[in-house]
Amino acid sequence: MVRVLCWLMVFGLFMPVLAATVAPDPHSFANFQQVRTRHLVLDLAVDFTRQQLTGYAEHQLERLDPTINRLVLDSRNLKITTVTFTNDGVHWQKAAYLLGIEDALKGQPLTIQLQVLTKAVRVYYQTTPQANGLQWLTAAQSSEKKQPFLFSQSQPIHARSWIPLQDTPANRITYQAHIKTPPELLAVMSADNSANTRRNGDYQFDMPQPVPSYLIALAVGDLHFKAMSADTGVYAEKLWLDRATAEFSDTQKMMDAANQLFGKYPWKRYDLLVLPSSFPFGGMENPRLSFVTPTIITGDKSLISLVAHELAHSWSGNLVTNASWNDVWLNEGFTNYVENRIMQQVYGQPRADMELLLNVRALRNLLTHQAPADSRLQADYSGRDPEEAFQQIPYVKGQLLLLTLAQHFGQAKFDQFLREYFAHFAFQSIHTESFIQYFQQQLNSKQSFSEQALQRWLNAPGLPDELALPASDAFARVSAAQQQWLAGKAGLRLLPTAEWSVHEWLHFIDLLPRELTEQQLNELDLVFSLSQSSNAEVFTAWAQLVIPLNYQPIIQPLRQFLLSVGRQKFIIPLYSELKANPQWRSWARQVYREARPGYHPLAQQQLDKLAL
Ligand code: BES
Ligand code: ZN
């Protein structure tokens, strides 16, 4: 029997059978089930004048199906100059290759001919100005306004716009990189950055732990480092460095809490990189070095749950990874859950509960207009932009499923289960089915959580009725105070706002009726200076409320905000509100025309779609 099996393996008949059990990735051309990159060597020069990366990507291969003679990589808007291959790791020869027809979503497949013994291929290439995974900022667009800045954003399928590779979260690779920059700038990557790196324009990186392609990240700028604790620190332009380390000074505590709950932090260091304000996201969980927006640096740690979120991805997402973007709730729902557990431990239950309730409100708002099929946890984004998958459904509905399971099995037991889940699937990419199977075996072997209930969570639209959400006393007090004011029983100055946190303010604004009079708006603004709020969350919530009401005093600060902040979470809803107001629409169009060059290509793409 054993001999027959070996014989089958030698002739390559066995592997395809194994490989066929894994679903392919609808958002990638890569034939990673037949031949896959296991190690990537990047050698790139960063040219700020041409806004171009030039160099090569070397793919060290594992042949899963020895009968296959071609490697298919993903690429988008890349200029390929030469492809070479080696059979012995020493001699390189030119390889035949074909850049296929462009697909609007996936880009172009790059198919490279392999010989039986080919071990590695090198693709020599240049990026183009259309690389939507890169933002090139001129000196004037950086925070310090003295040096240019470059950063990448690979998730979900933009790595292929700056590296030709198998751009699927189903495959994991180790990588090393040699990056050349102007000598006065510092390069950092989602790898082993060192505080003692000499600033000379010639940098080496190594990522010895296998990661999916969307976690490969690079930033170059006039960056400086400041340590916060032995294992945590901040990279930023000088302007932000002190403020950022003060804002993020609890990062080590968060890490200690997560270590306790979910197992030892697996990535050695944890640093944060503060990006210029055009960064289109709040944060991005690039391993060892989360990228974050400066809009969370508020001086009062009020938006710090974002750091807990990106840190949480060190387990949910980076250690155990969704194998396709249809499984994104395995990354984001788990991370919202882990984030909230960290917030409970470090800042206490009341704050964590307020944050959860604000999440749930955002989810409920979305559900009022979401297509039912897309409100399933197991949604299908084949043939669509996977960017669309990242909304409150996987984040908050996913979080609520885990919360429900924790309530059902007990907090301690559920935490232990998650700890074991992270250890069991460490450094693997999995589909939802693998989680379900593991859950059924390890935690639910007695079927006390019914199959039916589980299927409803995964495949039914909307939210189950029987949710047990925490009650927030703080929110209840805010609601009561607001009622008093609306009923004319108390003036605004009498409301007990002195101790309110940003969460209470957000609750207060969310709760306000949508049809306030001009006099009421003026009064709110006079007493609370909401139009002048320097907290981007508060400002955006307030602006969204007052734009439809033609509230003039918002105009100047709103213009200022839209010209200086590129975070999509804020600017997309703001422009949408502006578009919906016929009186303000053409004004918004002008602001957008002015602001657009400063926005990230991904934000530009989304806002162009809005058709202001
Ligand atoms: N992984 C995401 C960032 C992301 C989202 C990349 C969509 C590509 C597409 C990150 O972990 C995240 O979720 N960031 C949130 C903040 C979080 C606190 C919910 C964000 O950017 O707002
Ligand atoms: Zn996330």
XYZ file of C-alpha atoms and ligand atoms in Angstrom:
635
model
C 0.000 0.000 0.000
C 2.734 2.420 1.047
C 4.648 1.608 -2.113
C 1.622 2.348 -4.282
C 1.187 5.687 -2.548
C 4.824 6.655 -3.182
C 4.479 5.636 -6.766
C 1.433 7.819 -7.120
C 3.251 10.750 -5.541
C 6.261 10.375 -7.797
C 4.043 10.569 -10.831
C 2.248 13.565 -9.523
C -1.116 11.925 -9.411
C -1.604 12.319 -5.720
C -0.997 16.013 -5.229
C -3.699 17.338 -7.553
C -6.245 15.304 -5.603
C -5.119 16.956 -2.376
C -4.923 20.379 -3.935
C -8.373 20.054 -5.441
C -9.931 19.989 -1.971
C -8.967 23.649 -1.444
C -11.213 26.201 -3.101
C -9.389 28.574 -5.446
C -9.479 32.318 -4.875
C -12.037 34.199 -7.012
C -9.928 37.369 -6.837
C -6.653 35.962 -8.116
C -5.303 34.451 -11.346
C -2.544 32.623 -9.475
C -2.189 28.839 -9.881
C -0.950 28.596 -6.293
C -2.452 25.133 -5.858
C -0.066 23.789 -8.493
C 3.052 25.819 -7.966
C 3.452 28.414 -5.267
C 5.921 31.013 -4.089
C 7.266 30.091 -0.676
C 9.887 32.829 -0.428
C 10.021 36.220 -2.122
C 13.121 38.343 -2.620
C 12.419 41.974 -3.459
C 15.075 44.296 -4.810
C 13.615 47.744 -5.457
C 14.826 51.277 -5.988
C 12.449 54.059 -4.925
C 12.498 56.950 -7.372
C 10.551 59.961 -6.091
C 11.182 62.054 -9.189
C 9.510 59.530 -11.458
C 7.256 58.209 -8.704
C 8.290 54.733 -9.622
C 9.617 51.533 -8.069
C 12.136 49.697 -10.238
C 13.782 46.345 -9.665
C 12.892 42.707 -9.446
C 10.797 40.216 -7.526
C 12.366 36.790 -7.158
C 9.999 33.916 -6.477
C 11.435 30.813 -4.843
C 9.029 28.085 -5.766
C 7.441 25.006 -4.343
C 6.157 22.654 -7.020
C 2.981 21.050 -5.711
C 2.073 19.496 -9.043
C 5.263 18.473 -10.855
C 3.417 18.114 -14.160
C 2.674 21.836 -14.306
C 5.046 23.881 -16.460
C 3.847 27.396 -15.862
C 3.647 29.843 -12.995
C 0.770 32.324 -12.999
C 1.228 35.563 -11.048
C -1.105 38.498 -10.519
C -0.158 41.938 -11.773
C -1.936 45.241 -12.313
C -0.566 48.204 -14.252
C 3.010 46.949 -13.983
C 5.617 47.340 -16.694
C 7.404 43.995 -17.008
C 10.843 44.284 -18.605
C 12.426 40.814 -18.371
C 11.748 37.476 -16.743
C 14.504 34.987 -15.890
C 14.559 31.555 -14.275
C 17.065 29.271 -12.594
C 17.155 25.505 -12.243
C 20.190 25.297 -9.976
C 19.957 28.553 -8.033
C 23.155 29.820 -9.671
C 22.661 30.223 -13.403
C 19.858 32.440 -14.665
C 18.345 32.344 -18.148
C 15.640 34.301 -19.904
C 12.190 32.840 -19.463
C 9.263 32.931 -21.870
C 6.325 34.812 -20.425
C 2.989 36.252 -21.393
C 1.130 39.186 -19.897
C -2.539 38.316 -20.374
C -5.620 40.349 -21.157
C -6.582 42.854 -18.503
C -9.512 42.115 -16.226
C -11.018 45.251 -14.689
C -10.990 43.722 -11.232
C -8.110 41.290 -11.131
C -5.603 42.974 -13.425
C -3.424 40.937 -15.766
C -2.223 37.360 -15.287
C 1.523 37.046 -15.832
C 2.216 33.523 -17.050
C 5.815 32.308 -16.925
C 7.117 29.154 -18.568
C 8.853 26.738 -16.169
C 11.134 23.804 -16.801
C 10.864 20.605 -14.808
C 13.667 21.620 -12.469
C 12.996 25.343 -12.235
C 13.508 26.498 -8.655
C 13.023 30.213 -8.942
C 12.021 32.988 -11.321
C 12.859 36.666 -11.310
C 10.519 39.289 -12.722
C 12.206 42.612 -13.544
C 9.629 45.397 -13.549
C 8.652 48.974 -12.926
C 5.542 50.335 -11.295
C 3.461 52.930 -13.147
C 1.592 56.020 -11.932
C -1.575 53.881 -12.011
C -0.353 51.704 -9.117
C -3.349 51.994 -6.822
C -1.576 50.235 -3.972
C 0.925 53.086 -3.688
C 0.536 56.688 -2.702
C 3.360 59.011 -3.672
C 3.209 62.261 -1.736
C 5.189 65.319 -2.693
C 7.104 67.114 0.055
C 4.234 69.618 0.288
C 1.765 66.783 0.950
C 3.767 65.246 3.807
C 3.151 66.311 7.403
C 6.501 68.108 7.747
C 6.343 69.482 4.189
C 10.090 68.994 3.638
C 10.543 65.521 2.192
C 8.390 63.329 -0.062
C 6.625 60.275 1.310
C 5.619 56.919 -0.122
C 3.444 54.224 1.385
C 1.853 51.035 0.177
C -1.592 49.599 0.905
C -1.816 46.012 -0.275
C -5.057 44.774 1.288
C -7.133 43.384 -0.243
C -5.785 42.966 -3.809
C -3.388 45.853 -4.389
C -0.043 44.157 -3.709
C -0.201 43.139 -7.381
C -0.036 46.808 -8.391
C 3.459 47.150 -6.930
C 4.782 43.561 -6.913
C 4.057 40.828 -9.457
C 3.056 37.941 -7.191
C 0.450 35.375 -6.289
C -1.880 37.874 -4.730
C -4.104 35.608 -2.689
C -4.477 35.346 1.079
C -4.580 31.564 0.620
C -0.805 31.412 0.071
C 1.781 32.404 2.664
C 5.324 33.429 1.940
C 8.389 34.557 3.813
C 10.149 37.535 2.300
C 13.282 39.599 2.282
C 13.836 42.940 0.642
C 16.569 45.290 -0.411
C 15.189 48.815 -0.769
C 17.139 51.782 -2.099
C 15.890 55.295 -1.351
C 17.292 58.819 -1.332
C 19.906 58.776 1.491
C 18.084 61.246 3.746
C 14.959 59.081 3.920
C 14.156 55.977 5.966
C 12.380 52.898 4.619
C 10.288 50.640 6.863
C 8.470 47.403 6.065
C 6.146 44.847 7.634
C 9.278 43.006 8.709
C 12.210 43.299 11.132
C 12.653 47.070 11.382
C 15.415 48.082 13.721
C 15.645 51.272 15.768
C 19.366 51.360 15.025
C 19.148 51.249 11.246
C 21.678 53.633 9.707
C 19.954 56.286 7.585
C 21.845 55.882 4.328
C 19.293 55.056 1.651
C 20.207 51.357 1.539
C 17.970 49.079 3.594
C 17.622 45.332 4.131
C 14.556 43.618 5.519
C 13.686 40.099 6.484
C 10.284 38.621 7.305
C 11.006 35.075 8.453
C 7.378 34.247 9.314
C 5.091 33.279 6.440
C 2.519 35.963 5.624
C -0.147 36.385 2.934
C 0.670 38.865 0.155
C -1.721 41.537 1.443
C 0.508 41.972 4.488
C 3.570 43.023 2.519
C 4.028 46.718 3.180
C 6.541 49.475 2.578
C 6.772 53.121 3.599
C 9.507 55.640 2.874
C 9.798 59.142 4.290
C 11.548 61.416 6.736
C 10.714 58.957 9.479
C 12.007 58.868 13.012
C 11.622 56.305 15.745
C 10.716 56.675 19.379
C 10.426 53.707 21.728
C 7.402 53.328 24.027
C 8.462 50.123 25.804
C 10.900 47.290 25.213
C 8.755 45.782 22.462
C 6.730 48.731 21.158
C 7.519 52.036 19.502
C 6.425 54.586 16.944
C 7.750 55.583 13.522
C 6.542 58.979 12.349
C 7.541 62.276 10.867
C 9.003 64.464 13.625
C 5.852 66.574 13.876
C 3.870 63.613 15.211
C 6.461 61.675 17.156
C 5.924 62.991 20.698
C 2.170 63.333 20.391
C 1.944 59.816 18.929
C 4.009 58.136 21.652
C 1.881 59.878 24.305
C -1.364 58.858 22.581
C -0.263 55.237 22.083
C 1.549 54.793 25.401
C -0.832 52.013 26.505
C 0.151 49.754 23.607
C 2.323 47.549 25.819
C -0.582 47.135 28.269
C -2.818 46.134 25.384
C -0.254 43.625 24.242
C 0.097 42.190 27.749
C -3.683 41.807 27.951
C -3.871 40.090 24.578
C -0.964 37.796 25.473
C -2.841 36.685 28.554
C -6.096 36.109 26.711
C -5.076 34.705 23.364
C -1.531 33.367 23.575
C 1.931 34.809 23.278
C 2.362 37.618 20.738
C 3.850 35.787 17.768
C 5.651 38.551 15.828
C 8.481 39.777 18.093
C 8.135 43.564 18.002
C 5.005 45.673 17.624
C 5.542 49.156 16.252
C 3.153 51.741 14.843
C 3.769 53.894 11.798
C 1.927 57.230 11.686
C 1.132 58.097 8.097
C 0.287 61.455 6.560
C -3.395 62.355 6.888
C -4.173 61.175 3.359
C -3.960 57.557 4.557
C -7.304 56.178 3.312
C -7.918 53.885 6.297
C -7.934 54.173 10.048
C -5.336 51.498 10.401
C -3.756 48.605 8.553
C -2.455 45.612 10.442
C 0.858 45.169 8.626
C 2.744 42.628 10.765
C 5.233 44.045 13.269
C 4.337 47.536 12.036
C 0.702 48.651 11.940
C 0.065 51.654 9.718
C -2.261 54.234 11.328
C -3.972 57.493 10.451
C -2.973 60.603 12.413
C -6.705 61.330 12.915
C -6.612 59.078 15.997
C -4.049 61.339 17.670
C -6.503 63.458 19.628
C -4.582 64.081 22.846
C -7.031 62.152 25.031
C -6.639 58.507 23.902
C -10.320 58.545 22.942
C -9.829 56.749 19.604
C -7.208 54.327 20.807
C -9.402 51.266 20.269
C -8.075 51.442 16.727
C -4.652 50.455 18.056
C -6.274 47.600 19.991
C -7.924 46.582 16.708
C -4.759 46.533 14.619
C -2.852 44.832 17.435
C -5.635 42.225 17.693
C -5.052 41.364 14.033
C -1.686 39.972 15.146
C -3.755 36.920 16.125
C -6.951 37.172 14.072
C -5.917 37.867 10.504
C -2.152 37.797 10.534
C -1.624 34.539 12.441
C -4.845 32.851 11.303
C -5.830 34.338 7.976
C -8.966 34.339 5.834
C -8.169 32.174 2.807
C -10.325 34.320 0.524
C -12.074 37.677 0.802
C -15.393 35.849 1.040
C -14.199 34.737 4.480
C -13.250 38.238 5.594
C -15.306 37.957 8.789
C -12.661 35.476 10.027
C -10.275 38.442 9.981
C -12.414 41.425 10.846
C -15.206 39.951 12.987
C -12.721 38.040 15.141
C -10.575 41.149 15.372
C -13.465 43.341 16.495
C -14.167 40.749 19.169
C -10.518 40.499 20.309
C -10.194 44.295 20.193
C -13.183 44.671 22.524
C -11.781 42.070 24.942
C -8.527 44.055 25.060
C -10.435 47.299 25.650
C -12.344 45.650 28.519
C -9.111 44.566 30.171
C -7.217 47.830 29.767
C -9.966 50.473 30.014
C -12.798 48.652 31.747
C -16.172 47.205 30.820
C -18.184 50.460 30.574
C -15.961 51.918 27.839
C -15.790 48.629 25.934
C -19.594 48.381 26.104
C -20.045 51.887 24.716
C -17.744 51.035 21.834
C -19.647 47.832 21.146
C -22.986 49.653 21.178
C -21.702 52.305 18.768
C -20.595 49.484 16.456
C -24.013 47.863 16.653
C -25.725 51.150 15.839
C -23.535 51.539 12.749
C -24.408 47.994 11.710
C -28.139 48.594 12.178
C -27.892 51.756 10.068
C -26.210 49.814 7.301
C -28.794 47.033 7.472
C -31.541 49.481 6.612
C -30.211 49.750 3.065
C -27.898 46.756 2.546
C -28.827 44.145 -0.077
C -30.002 41.117 1.980
C -27.573 38.706 0.302
C -24.676 40.935 1.349
C -25.781 41.016 4.948
C -24.899 37.334 5.341
C -21.650 36.533 7.123
C -20.859 34.070 4.379
C -21.258 36.522 1.554
C -20.126 35.957 -2.009
C -17.904 38.617 -3.522
C -16.800 36.620 -6.558
C -16.750 38.849 -9.615
C -16.934 41.956 -7.443
C -14.397 44.262 -5.891
C -13.410 42.626 -2.578
C -13.079 46.119 -1.128
C -16.904 46.046 -0.938
C -16.705 43.139 1.487
C -15.206 45.358 4.195
C -18.285 46.835 5.838
C -20.070 46.431 9.143
C -21.416 42.968 8.299
C -18.170 40.999 8.640
C -16.884 43.394 11.330
C -19.840 43.785 13.647
C -22.093 40.863 12.782
C -18.998 38.668 13.044
C -18.167 40.232 16.400
C -21.741 39.654 17.595
C -21.636 35.981 16.621
C -18.508 35.506 18.746
C -20.070 37.522 21.553
C -23.131 35.283 21.384
C -20.948 32.175 21.538
C -19.036 33.628 24.492
C -22.320 34.235 26.303
C -23.513 30.735 25.482
C -20.371 28.846 26.546
C -19.105 31.263 29.191
C -16.377 33.867 28.791
C -13.499 31.827 30.219
C -14.298 28.749 28.188
C -14.718 30.739 25.013
C -11.455 32.637 25.479
C -9.679 29.340 25.980
C -11.269 27.998 22.825
C -10.070 31.046 20.867
C -6.574 30.679 22.305
C -6.516 27.073 21.101
C -7.975 28.056 17.736
C -5.165 30.579 17.168
C -2.551 27.998 18.171
C -4.129 25.238 16.086
C -4.322 27.249 12.865
C -1.215 29.389 13.480
C 0.393 30.594 10.235
C -2.384 29.044 8.171
C -4.995 30.510 5.862
C -8.427 29.002 6.366
C -11.980 29.163 5.064
C -15.089 29.586 7.199
C -15.736 25.817 6.993
C -12.491 25.065 8.837
C -13.486 27.343 11.670
C -16.948 25.789 11.865
C -15.554 22.278 11.877
C -13.051 23.147 14.597
C -15.742 24.878 16.635
C -18.085 21.899 16.374
C -15.354 19.493 17.475
C -13.680 21.502 20.203
C -16.400 23.594 21.769
C -19.762 22.402 20.565
C -19.376 18.625 20.533
C -22.589 18.290 22.548
C -24.406 20.457 20.006
C -25.667 22.774 22.732
C -25.438 25.629 20.231
C -27.806 24.390 17.572
C -26.730 23.794 14.003
C -29.764 25.777 12.966
C -28.758 28.846 14.977
C -25.247 28.676 13.588
C -26.489 28.434 10.027
C -28.761 31.395 10.619
C -25.816 33.490 11.737
C -23.786 32.495 8.713
C -26.379 32.452 5.967
C -29.442 34.446 6.965
C -29.564 38.168 6.233
C -29.944 40.767 8.968
C -29.486 40.177 12.679
C -31.114 37.577 14.944
C -33.810 39.023 17.237
C -32.523 37.378 20.389
C -29.320 39.428 20.752
C -28.215 40.034 24.319
C -26.453 43.371 24.271
C -24.970 45.093 27.302
C -26.752 48.128 28.684
C -24.699 51.267 29.108
C -25.542 53.443 32.103
C -23.452 56.223 30.622
C -25.441 56.177 27.394
C -28.708 56.039 29.315
C -27.713 59.202 31.195
C -26.815 60.939 27.936
C -30.150 59.974 26.385
C -32.054 61.227 29.424
C -30.193 64.540 29.416
C -30.916 65.022 25.744
C -34.610 64.338 26.319
C -34.646 67.019 28.979
C -33.227 69.541 26.556
C -35.485 68.568 23.661
C -38.523 68.795 25.938
C -37.479 72.286 26.975
C -36.935 71.195 30.584
C -33.224 71.975 30.724
C -30.901 74.385 28.935
C -27.872 72.937 27.203
C -25.550 74.473 29.740
C -27.242 72.465 32.454
C -26.483 69.132 30.807
C -23.747 67.237 32.672
C -21.343 67.191 29.724
C -18.134 68.041 31.557
C -17.274 64.392 32.112
C -18.512 63.073 28.801
C -16.109 60.949 26.787
C -15.996 61.044 23.012
C -18.200 57.940 23.014
C -20.881 59.781 24.957
C -20.636 62.697 22.551
C -21.043 60.357 19.607
C -24.055 58.792 21.260
C -25.489 62.249 21.907
C -25.075 63.351 18.274
C -26.322 60.049 16.833
C -29.420 60.361 18.956
C -30.342 63.921 17.991
C -33.457 64.212 15.830
C -32.571 64.752 12.182
C -34.832 67.805 11.862
C -33.483 70.350 14.331
C -34.250 74.039 13.869
C -31.560 76.528 12.986
C -31.916 77.982 16.439
C -31.308 74.590 18.035
C -28.262 73.988 15.844
C -26.867 77.402 16.740
C -27.424 76.748 20.392
C -25.691 73.356 20.247
C -22.748 74.868 18.425
C -22.490 77.889 20.675
C -22.405 75.776 23.815
C -20.453 72.750 22.564
C -18.401 74.123 19.614
C -19.189 71.011 17.607
C -18.303 72.605 14.255
C -14.848 73.281 15.706
C -14.311 69.806 17.129
C -10.783 68.565 16.570
C -11.962 64.989 17.030
C -12.581 63.652 13.520
C -15.270 61.208 14.681
C -17.247 63.905 16.483
C -16.763 66.406 13.678
C -17.939 63.939 11.034
C -21.004 62.854 13.016
C -21.976 66.492 13.549
C -21.315 67.507 9.939
C -23.398 64.582 8.663
C -26.256 65.813 10.814
C -26.088 69.448 9.764
C -25.283 69.214 6.027
C -28.847 68.231 5.086
C -30.067 71.151 7.223
C -28.061 73.754 5.277
C -26.253 74.810 8.416
C -23.890 77.502 7.125
C -21.307 77.631 9.945
C -20.117 74.119 9.017
C -18.949 75.262 5.570
C -15.505 76.624 6.405
C -14.421 73.892 8.845
C -15.848 71.249 6.514
C -13.844 72.586 3.587
C -10.743 72.579 5.769
C -11.443 69.017 6.892
C -12.014 67.684 3.379
C -8.821 69.332 2.167
C -6.687 67.881 4.924
C -8.068 64.422 5.736
C -8.174 61.501 3.294
C -9.612 58.794 5.537
C -12.470 57.208 3.597
C -14.510 56.437 6.697
C -15.023 60.209 7.048
C -14.837 61.685 3.589
C -17.093 59.236 1.749
C -20.119 59.808 4.038
C -19.450 63.559 4.039
C -19.318 63.833 0.264
C -22.389 61.573 0.038
C -24.360 63.911 2.292
C -23.149 66.881 0.281
C -24.168 65.258 -2.957
C -27.647 64.614 -1.552
C -28.118 68.302 -0.753
C -28.938 70.044 -4.076
C -27.965 73.425 -2.656
C -24.495 72.325 -1.657
C -23.655 69.861 -4.357
C -21.785 72.154 -6.723
C -19.816 73.598 -3.812
C -18.849 70.027 -2.891
C -17.775 69.348 -6.450
C -15.393 72.313 -6.289
C -13.939 71.226 -2.969
C -13.441 67.725 -4.352
C -11.674 69.075 -7.426
C -9.270 70.895 -5.157
C -8.812 68.070 -2.654
C -8.625 65.143 -5.071
C -4.893 65.333 -5.921
C -4.116 64.909 -2.224
C -6.300 61.825 -1.796
C -5.044 58.276 -2.094
C -5.746 56.557 -5.456
C -8.200 54.203 -3.719
C -10.116 57.106 -2.199
C -10.088 58.895 -5.561
C -11.531 55.768 -7.155
C -14.348 55.517 -4.594
C -15.186 59.215 -4.750
C -15.099 59.318 -8.547
C -17.708 56.545 -8.409
C -19.910 58.785 -6.269
C -20.156 61.108 -9.283
C -20.609 64.273 -7.263
N -7.745 45.599 7.674
C -8.418 46.826 7.916
C -8.077 47.907 6.929
C -8.657 47.691 5.562
C -10.014 47.793 5.365
C -7.863 47.437 4.472
C -10.548 47.595 4.090
C -8.385 47.229 3.214
C -9.737 47.306 3.022
C -8.133 47.353 9.315
O -7.806 46.399 10.253
C -9.382 48.016 9.799
O -10.353 47.345 9.951
N -9.337 49.321 10.007
C -10.465 50.115 10.422
C -10.402 50.463 11.871
C -11.004 49.493 12.811
C -10.924 50.057 14.223
C -12.410 49.086 12.499
C -10.404 51.421 9.644
O -9.485 51.587 8.852
O -11.260 52.264 9.854
Zn -9.394 45.194 10.847
